[in-house]
Amino acid sequence: MEMTKWLDEQGNLIGDVAVPSDDVLKTMYAEMKRGRMIDTKMFKMQRQGRMALVAPVSGQEAIQVASALVLNKEDWIAPSYRDSVATMLHGMPLENIIRYFKGYSDGGGAPEGVNVLPVQIIIAAQMLHATGVAFASKIKGEQARTVTFFGDGATSQGDFHEALNFAAVYKLPVIFVCQNNQYAISTPVSKQMNTETIVERAKAYNMAYEYVDGNDILACYDVMKRAYDKAQDGPVFVEAVTYRLGPHTTSDDPKKYREQTEEQQWQQKDPLVRMRAFLEARGLWDEAFERAIEDRASEEIEEAVAKIEETPPPTLADMLEKVYETPPTLIQEQIDGLRGNE
């Protein structure tokens, strides 16, 4: 299986490839940097007791930014709990993401007009939802594509195979993006499958596929553009080989199952470091550019956090009201009782 790769680990172009415009290149880096800063801030907030749980995304920004950049407004994203970088770029407010990880019942939902499904924490379930959305788009005659993200661990779930099979049979406009970050919590890929790659499973479903260096944003962008075009005629499977630099979640300790030398090797492939080197060599990066990104991201983060922490969290009654459009009598009685005690 040949891997698409545009940049080496030092940020040098490999071969003769068509590079995107300077504006797109700078946007790629800025959005990855923004995602890294937000991730770092939320991790610290969890450690301070200000967030319930966080699933860090650091290290996986390249495939998420590249994916979101090829989408149109009418396209959909069906995310897992580690896809905030992609969903924010597609229109999800940072405030909603923070509220979700703080455990607020109104977090995770998207505003009207932002085509992002609620965060799915059940492993691989979002793949079924993405397939359903794509099926609806096809029935309605829309041109929208649906993109769903999942990890290597999700490929061991039955939902994975059900989604791929249904999408392939009905030739649905859905792109399945596997972020192969090498571990399903503490279980390495070698203990999950006996295939050389994950993407080769697409052959069993007669599905188009792409195999890419998930820490190379230029290669990811190229692959996702091709996948987007192919999805007009049916599903596409993309495997992006990447690495989560942090723990599975803030309740996990990767030092118990990962060697420090392994982590150091992958840190040398950091998508941010590679892209920064590439931009600097082309005269598109300097300290002023970096500070501007950091200042904007810091201001955005602090404003969102301050707004949330000044607002009381949703009550139990608020949570119950979101279960049914028209609550059954017994549920309504519970809501009324809870409201009376507020």
mmCIF file of C-alpha atoms in Angstrom:
data_model
loop_
_atom_site.group_PDB
_atom_site.id
_atom_site.type_symbol
_atom_site.label_atom_id
_atom_site.label_comp_id
_atom_site.label_asym_id
_atom_site.label_seq_id
_atom_site.Cartn_x
_atom_site.Cartn_y
_atom_site.Cartn_z
ATOM 1 C CA MET A 1 0.000 0.000 0.000
ATOM 2 C CA GLU A 2 1.703 3.210 -1.159
ATOM 3 C CA MET A 3 1.442 6.113 1.272
ATOM 4 C CA THR A 4 0.818 9.642 0.002
ATOM 5 C CA LYS A 5 3.491 11.894 1.489
ATOM 6 C CA TRP A 6 4.521 15.395 0.463
ATOM 7 C CA LEU A 7 6.791 16.547 3.296
ATOM 8 C CA ASP A 8 9.678 14.805 4.968
ATOM 9 C CA GLU A 9 10.245 15.172 8.715
ATOM 10 C CA GLN A 10 12.319 18.324 8.178
ATOM 11 C CA GLY A 11 9.514 20.013 6.226
ATOM 12 C CA ASN A 12 11.058 19.589 2.786
ATOM 13 C CA LEU A 13 8.922 18.832 -0.257
ATOM 14 C CA ILE A 14 9.233 15.326 -1.650
ATOM 15 C CA GLY A 15 8.969 15.229 -5.432
ATOM 16 C CA ASP A 16 7.225 17.595 -7.822
ATOM 17 C CA VAL A 17 3.805 18.426 -6.376
ATOM 18 C CA ALA A 18 1.334 21.266 -6.822
ATOM 19 C CA VAL A 19 1.474 23.347 -3.640
ATOM 20 C CA PRO A 20 -1.657 25.259 -2.508
ATOM 21 C CA SER A 21 -1.695 29.069 -2.448
ATOM 22 C CA ASP A 22 0.205 30.979 0.217
ATOM 23 C CA ASP A 23 -3.058 31.965 1.907
ATOM 24 C CA VAL A 24 -4.160 28.334 2.184
ATOM 25 C CA LEU A 25 -0.760 27.292 3.501
ATOM 26 C CA LYS A 26 -0.830 29.939 6.212
ATOM 27 C CA THR A 27 -4.413 29.026 7.129
ATOM 28 C CA MET A 28 -3.381 25.382 7.496
ATOM 29 C CA TYR A 29 -0.682 26.254 9.982
ATOM 30 C CA ALA A 30 -2.787 28.822 11.847
ATOM 31 C CA GLU A 31 -5.672 26.382 12.353
ATOM 32 C CA MET A 32 -3.366 23.598 13.539
ATOM 33 C CA LYS A 33 -1.704 26.010 15.978
ATOM 34 C CA ARG A 34 -5.092 27.235 17.188
ATOM 35 C CA GLY A 35 -6.220 23.665 17.781
ATOM 36 C CA ARG A 36 -3.035 22.830 19.683
ATOM 37 C CA MET A 37 -3.409 25.865 21.949
ATOM 38 C CA ILE A 38 -7.069 25.139 22.707
ATOM 39 C CA ASP A 39 -6.215 21.520 23.438
ATOM 40 C CA THR A 40 -3.445 22.557 25.832
ATOM 41 C CA LYS A 41 -5.738 25.036 27.600
ATOM 42 C CA MET A 42 -8.502 22.449 28.108
ATOM 43 C CA PHE A 43 -6.003 19.882 29.385
ATOM 44 C CA LYS A 44 -4.785 22.361 32.017
ATOM 45 C CA MET A 45 -8.353 23.256 32.968
ATOM 46 C CA GLN A 46 -9.147 19.592 33.574
ATOM 47 C CA ARG A 47 -6.113 19.252 35.808
ATOM 48 C CA GLN A 48 -7.322 22.322 37.727
ATOM 49 C CA GLY A 49 -10.725 20.713 38.280
ATOM 50 C CA ARG A 50 -12.473 23.102 35.903
ATOM 51 C CA MET A 51 -13.426 20.460 33.311
ATOM 52 C CA ALA A 52 -14.831 16.970 33.723
ATOM 53 C CA LEU A 53 -12.744 15.122 31.138
ATOM 54 C CA VAL A 54 -10.739 15.923 28.017
ATOM 55 C CA ALA A 55 -9.751 13.730 25.069
ATOM 56 C CA PRO A 56 -6.589 15.457 23.760
ATOM 57 C CA VAL A 57 -6.237 15.888 20.005
ATOM 58 C CA SER A 58 -2.634 17.166 19.924
ATOM 59 C CA GLY A 59 -0.670 15.434 17.175
ATOM 60 C CA GLN A 60 -3.704 14.731 15.004
ATOM 61 C CA GLU A 61 -4.389 18.276 13.790
ATOM 62 C CA ALA A 62 -3.180 17.821 10.202
ATOM 63 C CA ILE A 63 -5.820 15.403 8.935
ATOM 64 C CA GLN A 64 -8.591 17.290 10.735
ATOM 65 C CA VAL A 65 -7.662 20.704 9.352
ATOM 66 C CA ALA A 66 -7.138 19.287 5.872
ATOM 67 C CA SER A 67 -10.510 17.532 5.967
ATOM 68 C CA ALA A 68 -12.418 20.606 7.115
ATOM 69 C CA LEU A 69 -10.762 22.826 4.510
ATOM 70 C CA VAL A 70 -12.103 20.763 1.606
ATOM 71 C CA LEU A 71 -15.680 20.791 2.890
ATOM 72 C CA ASN A 72 -18.457 23.128 1.836
ATOM 73 C CA LYS A 73 -21.004 24.635 4.203
ATOM 74 C CA GLU A 74 -23.683 22.106 3.208
ATOM 75 C CA ASP A 75 -21.440 19.133 3.985
ATOM 76 C CA TRP A 76 -21.688 17.259 7.274
ATOM 77 C CA ILE A 77 -19.266 16.070 9.951
ATOM 78 C CA ALA A 78 -20.109 13.178 12.270
ATOM 79 C CA PRO A 79 -17.427 13.486 14.974
ATOM 80 C CA SER A 80 -16.079 11.379 17.769
ATOM 81 C CA TYR A 81 -14.855 12.934 21.023
ATOM 82 C CA ARG A 82 -11.409 13.768 19.549
ATOM 83 C CA ASP A 83 -12.359 15.867 16.543
ATOM 84 C CA SER A 84 -12.735 19.406 17.875
ATOM 85 C CA VAL A 85 -10.189 20.859 15.448
ATOM 86 C CA ALA A 86 -12.219 19.767 12.423
ATOM 87 C CA THR A 87 -15.586 20.708 13.875
ATOM 88 C CA MET A 88 -14.435 24.205 14.917
ATOM 89 C CA LEU A 89 -13.129 24.882 11.421
ATOM 90 C CA HIS A 90 -16.515 23.754 10.065
ATOM 91 C CA GLY A 91 -18.324 26.279 12.263
ATOM 92 C CA MET A 92 -18.726 24.739 15.723
ATOM 93 C CA PRO A 93 -18.190 27.484 18.351
ATOM 94 C CA LEU A 94 -15.371 26.888 20.797
ATOM 95 C CA GLU A 95 -17.772 27.676 23.623
ATOM 96 C CA ASN A 96 -19.908 24.642 22.728
ATOM 97 C CA ILE A 97 -16.895 22.347 22.765
ATOM 98 C CA ILE A 98 -15.736 23.569 26.162
ATOM 99 C CA ARG A 99 -19.241 23.199 27.579
ATOM 100 C CA TYR A 100 -19.326 19.605 26.358
ATOM 101 C CA PHE A 101 -16.087 18.681 28.115
ATOM 102 C CA LYS A 102 -17.240 20.485 31.255
ATOM 103 C CA GLY A 103 -20.142 18.036 31.300
ATOM 104 C CA TYR A 104 -22.891 20.520 30.469
ATOM 105 C CA SER A 105 -25.954 18.959 28.868
ATOM 106 C CA ASP A 106 -26.174 21.766 26.312
ATOM 107 C CA GLY A 107 -22.610 21.268 25.141
ATOM 108 C CA GLY A 108 -21.668 19.474 21.956
ATOM 109 C CA GLY A 109 -24.678 20.586 19.945
ATOM 110 C CA ALA A 110 -24.178 22.811 16.927
ATOM 111 C CA PRO A 111 -25.942 26.125 16.193
ATOM 112 C CA GLU A 112 -28.516 26.290 13.413
ATOM 113 C CA GLY A 113 -26.802 26.122 10.031
ATOM 114 C CA VAL A 114 -23.651 24.373 11.273
ATOM 115 C CA ASN A 115 -23.744 20.833 9.908
ATOM 116 C CA VAL A 116 -21.982 19.033 12.738
ATOM 117 C CA LEU A 117 -23.650 16.166 14.578
ATOM 118 C CA PRO A 118 -23.388 15.969 18.388
ATOM 119 C CA VAL A 119 -20.171 14.473 19.750
ATOM 120 C CA GLN A 120 -20.379 10.679 19.833
ATOM 121 C CA ILE A 121 -18.565 8.911 22.647
ATOM 122 C CA ILE A 122 -19.731 5.368 21.807
ATOM 123 C CA ILE A 123 -16.881 3.915 19.767
ATOM 124 C CA ALA A 124 -17.693 3.768 16.012
ATOM 125 C CA ALA A 125 -21.368 4.718 16.449
ATOM 126 C CA GLN A 126 -20.755 8.001 14.603
ATOM 127 C CA MET A 127 -19.933 5.955 11.496
ATOM 128 C CA LEU A 128 -23.495 4.649 11.390
ATOM 129 C CA HIS A 129 -24.839 8.161 11.864
ATOM 130 C CA ALA A 130 -22.636 9.456 9.043
ATOM 131 C CA THR A 131 -23.889 6.683 6.783
ATOM 132 C CA GLY A 132 -27.482 7.610 7.620
ATOM 133 C CA VAL A 133 -26.901 11.297 6.906
ATOM 134 C CA ALA A 134 -25.238 10.440 3.594
ATOM 135 C CA PHE A 135 -28.162 8.145 2.727
ATOM 136 C CA ALA A 136 -30.567 11.020 3.394
ATOM 137 C CA SER A 137 -28.488 13.359 1.219
ATOM 138 C CA LYS A 138 -28.608 10.899 -1.643
ATOM 139 C CA ILE A 139 -32.366 10.319 -1.327
ATOM 140 C CA LYS A 140 -32.961 14.083 -1.316
ATOM 141 C CA GLY A 141 -30.738 14.595 -4.357
ATOM 142 C CA GLU A 142 -28.303 16.848 -2.513
ATOM 143 C CA GLN A 143 -24.639 17.283 -3.398
ATOM 144 C CA ALA A 144 -23.529 17.213 0.253
ATOM 145 C CA ARG A 145 -20.822 14.870 1.460
ATOM 146 C CA THR A 146 -20.541 13.545 4.990
ATOM 147 C CA VAL A 147 -17.187 13.040 6.713
ATOM 148 C CA THR A 148 -16.778 10.952 9.842
ATOM 149 C CA PHE A 149 -13.652 10.487 11.948
ATOM 150 C CA PHE A 150 -12.724 7.460 14.038
ATOM 151 C CA GLY A 151 -9.653 5.830 15.529
ATOM 152 C CA ASP A 152 -7.931 2.539 14.821
ATOM 153 C CA GLY A 153 -9.733 1.017 17.801
ATOM 154 C CA ALA A 154 -13.121 1.711 16.199
ATOM 155 C CA THR A 155 -12.274 -0.675 13.357
ATOM 156 C CA SER A 156 -12.670 -3.565 15.820
ATOM 157 C CA GLN A 157 -16.330 -2.679 16.384
ATOM 158 C CA GLY A 158 -19.257 -4.161 14.504
ATOM 159 C CA ASP A 159 -20.547 -0.647 13.747
ATOM 160 C CA PHE A 160 -17.460 -0.082 11.596
ATOM 161 C CA HIS A 161 -18.259 -2.978 9.288
ATOM 162 C CA GLU A 162 -21.993 -2.282 9.205
ATOM 163 C CA ALA A 163 -21.391 1.322 8.185
ATOM 164 C CA LEU A 164 -18.887 0.445 5.466
ATOM 165 C CA ASN A 165 -21.041 -2.331 4.054
ATOM 166 C CA PHE A 166 -24.230 -0.243 3.915
ATOM 167 C CA ALA A 167 -22.415 2.753 2.412
ATOM 168 C CA ALA A 168 -20.769 0.579 -0.222
ATOM 169 C CA VAL A 169 -23.964 -1.241 -1.220
ATOM 170 C CA TYR A 170 -25.895 2.012 -1.669
ATOM 171 C CA LYS A 171 -22.914 4.003 -3.011
ATOM 172 C CA LEU A 172 -23.337 6.788 -0.480
ATOM 173 C CA PRO A 173 -21.445 10.124 -0.487
ATOM 174 C CA VAL A 174 -19.554 9.519 2.752
ATOM 175 C CA ILE A 175 -15.844 9.706 3.574
ATOM 176 C CA PHE A 176 -14.624 7.465 6.385
ATOM 177 C CA VAL A 177 -11.467 8.977 7.905
ATOM 178 C CA CYS A 178 -9.534 6.621 10.147
ATOM 179 C CA GLN A 179 -7.095 8.511 12.356
ATOM 180 C CA ASN A 180 -4.708 5.664 13.030
ATOM 181 C CA ASN A 181 -2.983 7.074 16.117
ATOM 182 C CA GLN A 182 -1.438 3.679 16.913
ATOM 183 C CA TYR A 183 -3.382 2.918 20.107
ATOM 184 C CA ALA A 184 -6.939 2.128 21.194
ATOM 185 C CA ILE A 185 -6.376 3.499 24.682
ATOM 186 C CA SER A 186 -3.534 1.106 25.648
ATOM 187 C CA THR A 187 -4.005 -1.524 22.921
ATOM 188 C CA PRO A 188 -1.550 -1.148 20.021
ATOM 189 C CA VAL A 189 -2.622 -1.676 16.422
ATOM 190 C CA SER A 190 -0.602 -4.911 16.273
ATOM 191 C CA LYS A 191 -2.942 -6.418 18.888
ATOM 192 C CA GLN A 192 -6.080 -5.376 17.019
ATOM 193 C CA MET A 193 -5.533 -6.678 13.486
ATOM 194 C CA ASN A 194 -3.332 -8.914 11.411
ATOM 195 C CA THR A 195 -3.272 -6.705 8.328
ATOM 196 C CA GLU A 196 -0.404 -4.481 7.297
ATOM 197 C CA THR A 197 -2.701 -1.459 7.038
ATOM 198 C CA ILE A 198 -6.232 -0.607 8.095
ATOM 199 C CA VAL A 199 -7.237 0.926 4.784
ATOM 200 C CA GLU A 200 -6.820 -2.327 2.868
ATOM 201 C CA ARG A 201 -10.076 -3.457 4.447
ATOM 202 C CA ALA A 202 -11.811 -1.112 2.018
ATOM 203 C CA LYS A 203 -11.024 -3.593 -0.761
ATOM 204 C CA ALA A 204 -13.394 -6.112 0.808
ATOM 205 C CA TYR A 205 -16.235 -3.637 0.292
ATOM 206 C CA ASN A 206 -15.112 -2.631 -3.220
ATOM 207 C CA MET A 207 -14.660 0.872 -1.852
ATOM 208 C CA ALA A 208 -12.325 3.647 -3.011
ATOM 209 C CA TYR A 209 -9.498 4.358 -0.579
ATOM 210 C CA GLU A 210 -6.536 6.584 0.232
ATOM 211 C CA TYR A 211 -3.525 5.958 2.473
ATOM 212 C CA VAL A 212 -1.726 9.041 3.769
ATOM 213 C CA ASP A 213 0.879 10.323 6.199
ATOM 214 C CA GLY A 214 -1.501 11.842 8.742
ATOM 215 C CA ASN A 215 1.180 14.201 10.094
ATOM 216 C CA ASP A 216 1.769 15.777 6.675
ATOM 217 C CA ILE A 217 -0.950 18.369 6.155
ATOM 218 C CA LEU A 218 -0.117 18.958 2.494
ATOM 219 C CA ALA A 219 -0.501 15.255 1.728
ATOM 220 C CA CYS A 220 -3.685 15.106 3.827
ATOM 221 C CA TYR A 221 -5.150 18.051 1.907
ATOM 222 C CA ASP A 222 -4.321 16.418 -1.417
ATOM 223 C CA VAL A 223 -5.852 13.109 -0.358
ATOM 224 C CA MET A 224 -8.993 14.678 1.071
ATOM 225 C CA LYS A 225 -9.604 16.679 -2.103
ATOM 226 C CA ARG A 226 -9.411 13.452 -4.095
ATOM 227 C CA ALA A 227 -11.641 11.676 -1.600
ATOM 228 C CA TYR A 228 -14.175 14.493 -1.780
ATOM 229 C CA ASP A 229 -14.390 14.199 -5.570
ATOM 230 C CA LYS A 230 -14.627 10.398 -5.461
ATOM 231 C CA ALA A 231 -17.385 10.522 -2.836
ATOM 232 C CA GLN A 232 -19.765 11.819 -5.496
ATOM 233 C CA ASP A 233 -19.917 8.250 -6.802
ATOM 234 C CA GLY A 234 -19.712 6.345 -3.515
ATOM 235 C CA PRO A 235 -17.932 6.004 -0.186
ATOM 236 C CA VAL A 236 -14.200 6.540 0.305
ATOM 237 C CA PHE A 237 -12.010 5.136 3.075
ATOM 238 C CA VAL A 238 -9.024 7.235 4.185
ATOM 239 C CA GLU A 239 -6.400 5.992 6.607
ATOM 240 C CA ALA A 240 -4.277 8.786 8.056
ATOM 241 C CA VAL A 241 -1.278 7.388 9.927
ATOM 242 C CA THR A 242 -0.704 9.687 12.885
ATOM 243 C CA TYR A 243 -0.023 9.675 16.635
ATOM 244 C CA ARG A 244 -1.685 11.180 19.673
ATOM 245 C CA LEU A 245 1.025 12.992 21.575
ATOM 246 C CA GLY A 246 -0.897 12.953 24.845
ATOM 247 C CA PRO A 247 -3.021 10.433 26.730
ATOM 248 C CA HIS A 248 -6.185 8.808 25.418
ATOM 249 C CA THR A 249 -8.111 11.005 27.844
ATOM 250 C CA THR A 250 -7.143 12.876 30.988
ATOM 251 C CA SER A 251 -7.953 9.724 32.980
ATOM 252 C CA ASP A 252 -5.281 7.758 31.104
ATOM 253 C CA ASP A 253 -1.529 7.427 31.738
ATOM 254 C CA PRO A 254 0.283 6.521 28.481
ATOM 255 C CA LYS A 255 3.574 5.990 30.326
ATOM 256 C CA LYS A 256 2.197 2.650 31.481
ATOM 257 C CA TYR A 257 2.073 1.268 27.919
ATOM 258 C CA ARG A 258 4.254 3.501 25.682
ATOM 259 C CA GLU A 259 8.022 3.725 25.669
ATOM 260 C CA GLN A 260 9.565 7.177 25.916
ATOM 261 C CA THR A 261 11.720 6.469 22.859
ATOM 262 C CA GLU A 262 8.583 5.814 20.809
ATOM 263 C CA GLU A 263 7.030 9.095 21.878
ATOM 264 C CA GLN A 264 10.240 10.962 21.049
ATOM 265 C CA GLN A 265 10.346 9.427 17.562
ATOM 266 C CA TRP A 266 6.803 10.562 16.840
ATOM 267 C CA GLN A 267 7.436 14.027 18.279
ATOM 268 C CA GLN A 268 9.965 14.460 15.471
ATOM 269 C CA LYS A 269 7.062 13.972 13.045
ATOM 270 C CA ASP A 270 4.876 16.612 14.717
ATOM 271 C CA PRO A 271 2.655 18.109 11.965
ATOM 272 C CA LEU A 272 3.060 21.620 13.382
ATOM 273 C CA VAL A 273 6.856 21.459 13.402
ATOM 274 C CA ARG A 274 7.002 20.106 9.849
ATOM 275 C CA MET A 275 4.620 22.736 8.481
ATOM 276 C CA ARG A 276 6.365 25.549 10.287
ATOM 277 C CA ALA A 277 9.692 24.521 8.740
ATOM 278 C CA PHE A 278 8.076 24.359 5.299
ATOM 279 C CA LEU A 279 6.521 27.828 5.665
ATOM 280 C CA GLU A 280 9.708 29.354 7.031
ATOM 281 C CA ALA A 281 11.696 28.086 4.051
ATOM 282 C CA ARG A 282 9.179 29.776 1.727
ATOM 283 C CA GLY A 283 9.278 33.060 3.646
ATOM 284 C CA LEU A 284 5.721 32.596 4.956
ATOM 285 C CA TRP A 285 6.523 32.201 8.657
ATOM 286 C CA ASP A 286 8.187 34.542 11.117
ATOM 287 C CA GLU A 287 7.893 35.374 14.803
ATOM 288 C CA ALA A 288 5.332 38.090 14.132
ATOM 289 C CA PHE A 289 3.078 35.625 12.299
ATOM 290 C CA GLU A 290 3.400 33.159 15.171
ATOM 291 C CA ARG A 291 2.599 35.792 17.800
ATOM 292 C CA ALA A 292 -0.440 36.959 15.848
ATOM 293 C CA ILE A 293 -1.838 33.417 15.802
ATOM 294 C CA GLU A 294 -1.118 32.950 19.504
ATOM 295 C CA ASP A 295 -2.680 36.282 20.460
ATOM 296 C CA ARG A 296 -5.881 35.580 18.503
ATOM 297 C CA ALA A 297 -6.203 32.063 19.879
ATOM 298 C CA SER A 298 -5.481 33.158 23.462
ATOM 299 C CA GLU A 299 -8.096 35.896 23.283
ATOM 300 C CA GLU A 300 -10.656 33.493 21.816
ATOM 301 C CA ILE A 301 -9.987 30.892 24.511
ATOM 302 C CA GLU A 302 -10.064 33.288 27.447
ATOM 303 C CA GLU A 303 -13.281 34.948 26.256
ATOM 304 C CA ALA A 304 -15.021 31.590 25.806
ATOM 305 C CA VAL A 305 -13.892 30.259 29.179
ATOM 306 C CA ALA A 306 -14.832 33.463 31.019
ATOM 307 C CA LYS A 307 -18.296 33.486 29.443
ATOM 308 C CA ILE A 308 -18.936 29.870 30.412
ATOM 309 C CA GLU A 309 -17.636 30.159 33.966
ATOM 310 C CA GLU A 310 -19.761 33.240 34.587
ATOM 311 C CA THR A 311 -22.892 31.298 33.600
ATOM 312 C CA PRO A 312 -24.549 28.734 35.903
ATOM 313 C CA PRO A 313 -24.389 25.186 34.527
ATOM 314 C CA PRO A 314 -27.596 23.551 33.257
ATOM 315 C CA THR A 315 -29.829 22.035 35.929
ATOM 316 C CA LEU A 316 -31.198 18.509 36.048
ATOM 317 C CA ALA A 317 -34.515 19.829 34.746
ATOM 318 C CA ASP A 318 -32.703 21.323 31.750
ATOM 319 C CA MET A 319 -31.259 17.908 30.980
ATOM 320 C CA LEU A 320 -34.637 16.160 31.158
ATOM 321 C CA GLU A 321 -36.207 18.700 28.834
ATOM 322 C CA LYS A 322 -33.814 17.699 26.074
ATOM 323 C CA VAL A 323 -34.848 14.042 25.997
ATOM 324 C CA TYR A 324 -38.279 14.501 24.400
ATOM 325 C CA GLU A 325 -39.712 17.205 22.178
ATOM 326 C CA THR A 326 -43.009 16.709 24.039
ATOM 327 C CA PRO A 327 -42.239 15.031 27.386
ATOM 328 C CA PRO A 328 -44.536 12.209 28.537
ATOM 329 C CA THR A 329 -46.719 13.016 31.525
ATOM 330 C CA LEU A 330 -44.476 11.369 34.127
ATOM 331 C CA ILE A 331 -41.345 13.074 32.771
ATOM 332 C CA GLN A 332 -43.123 16.415 32.681
ATOM 333 C CA GLU A 333 -44.167 15.959 36.304
ATOM 334 C CA GLN A 334 -40.522 15.338 37.225
ATOM 335 C CA ILE A 335 -39.449 18.436 35.333
ATOM 336 C CA ASP A 336 -42.078 20.541 37.035
ATOM 337 C CA GLY A 337 -41.032 19.194 40.421
ATOM 338 C CA LEU A 338 -37.396 19.948 39.778
ATOM 339 C CA ARG A 339 -38.243 23.442 38.541
ATOM 340 C CA GLY A 340 -40.166 24.035 41.742
ATOM 341 C CA ASN A 341 -37.056 23.246 43.789
ATOM 342 C CA GLU A 342 -34.680 25.458 41.816
#
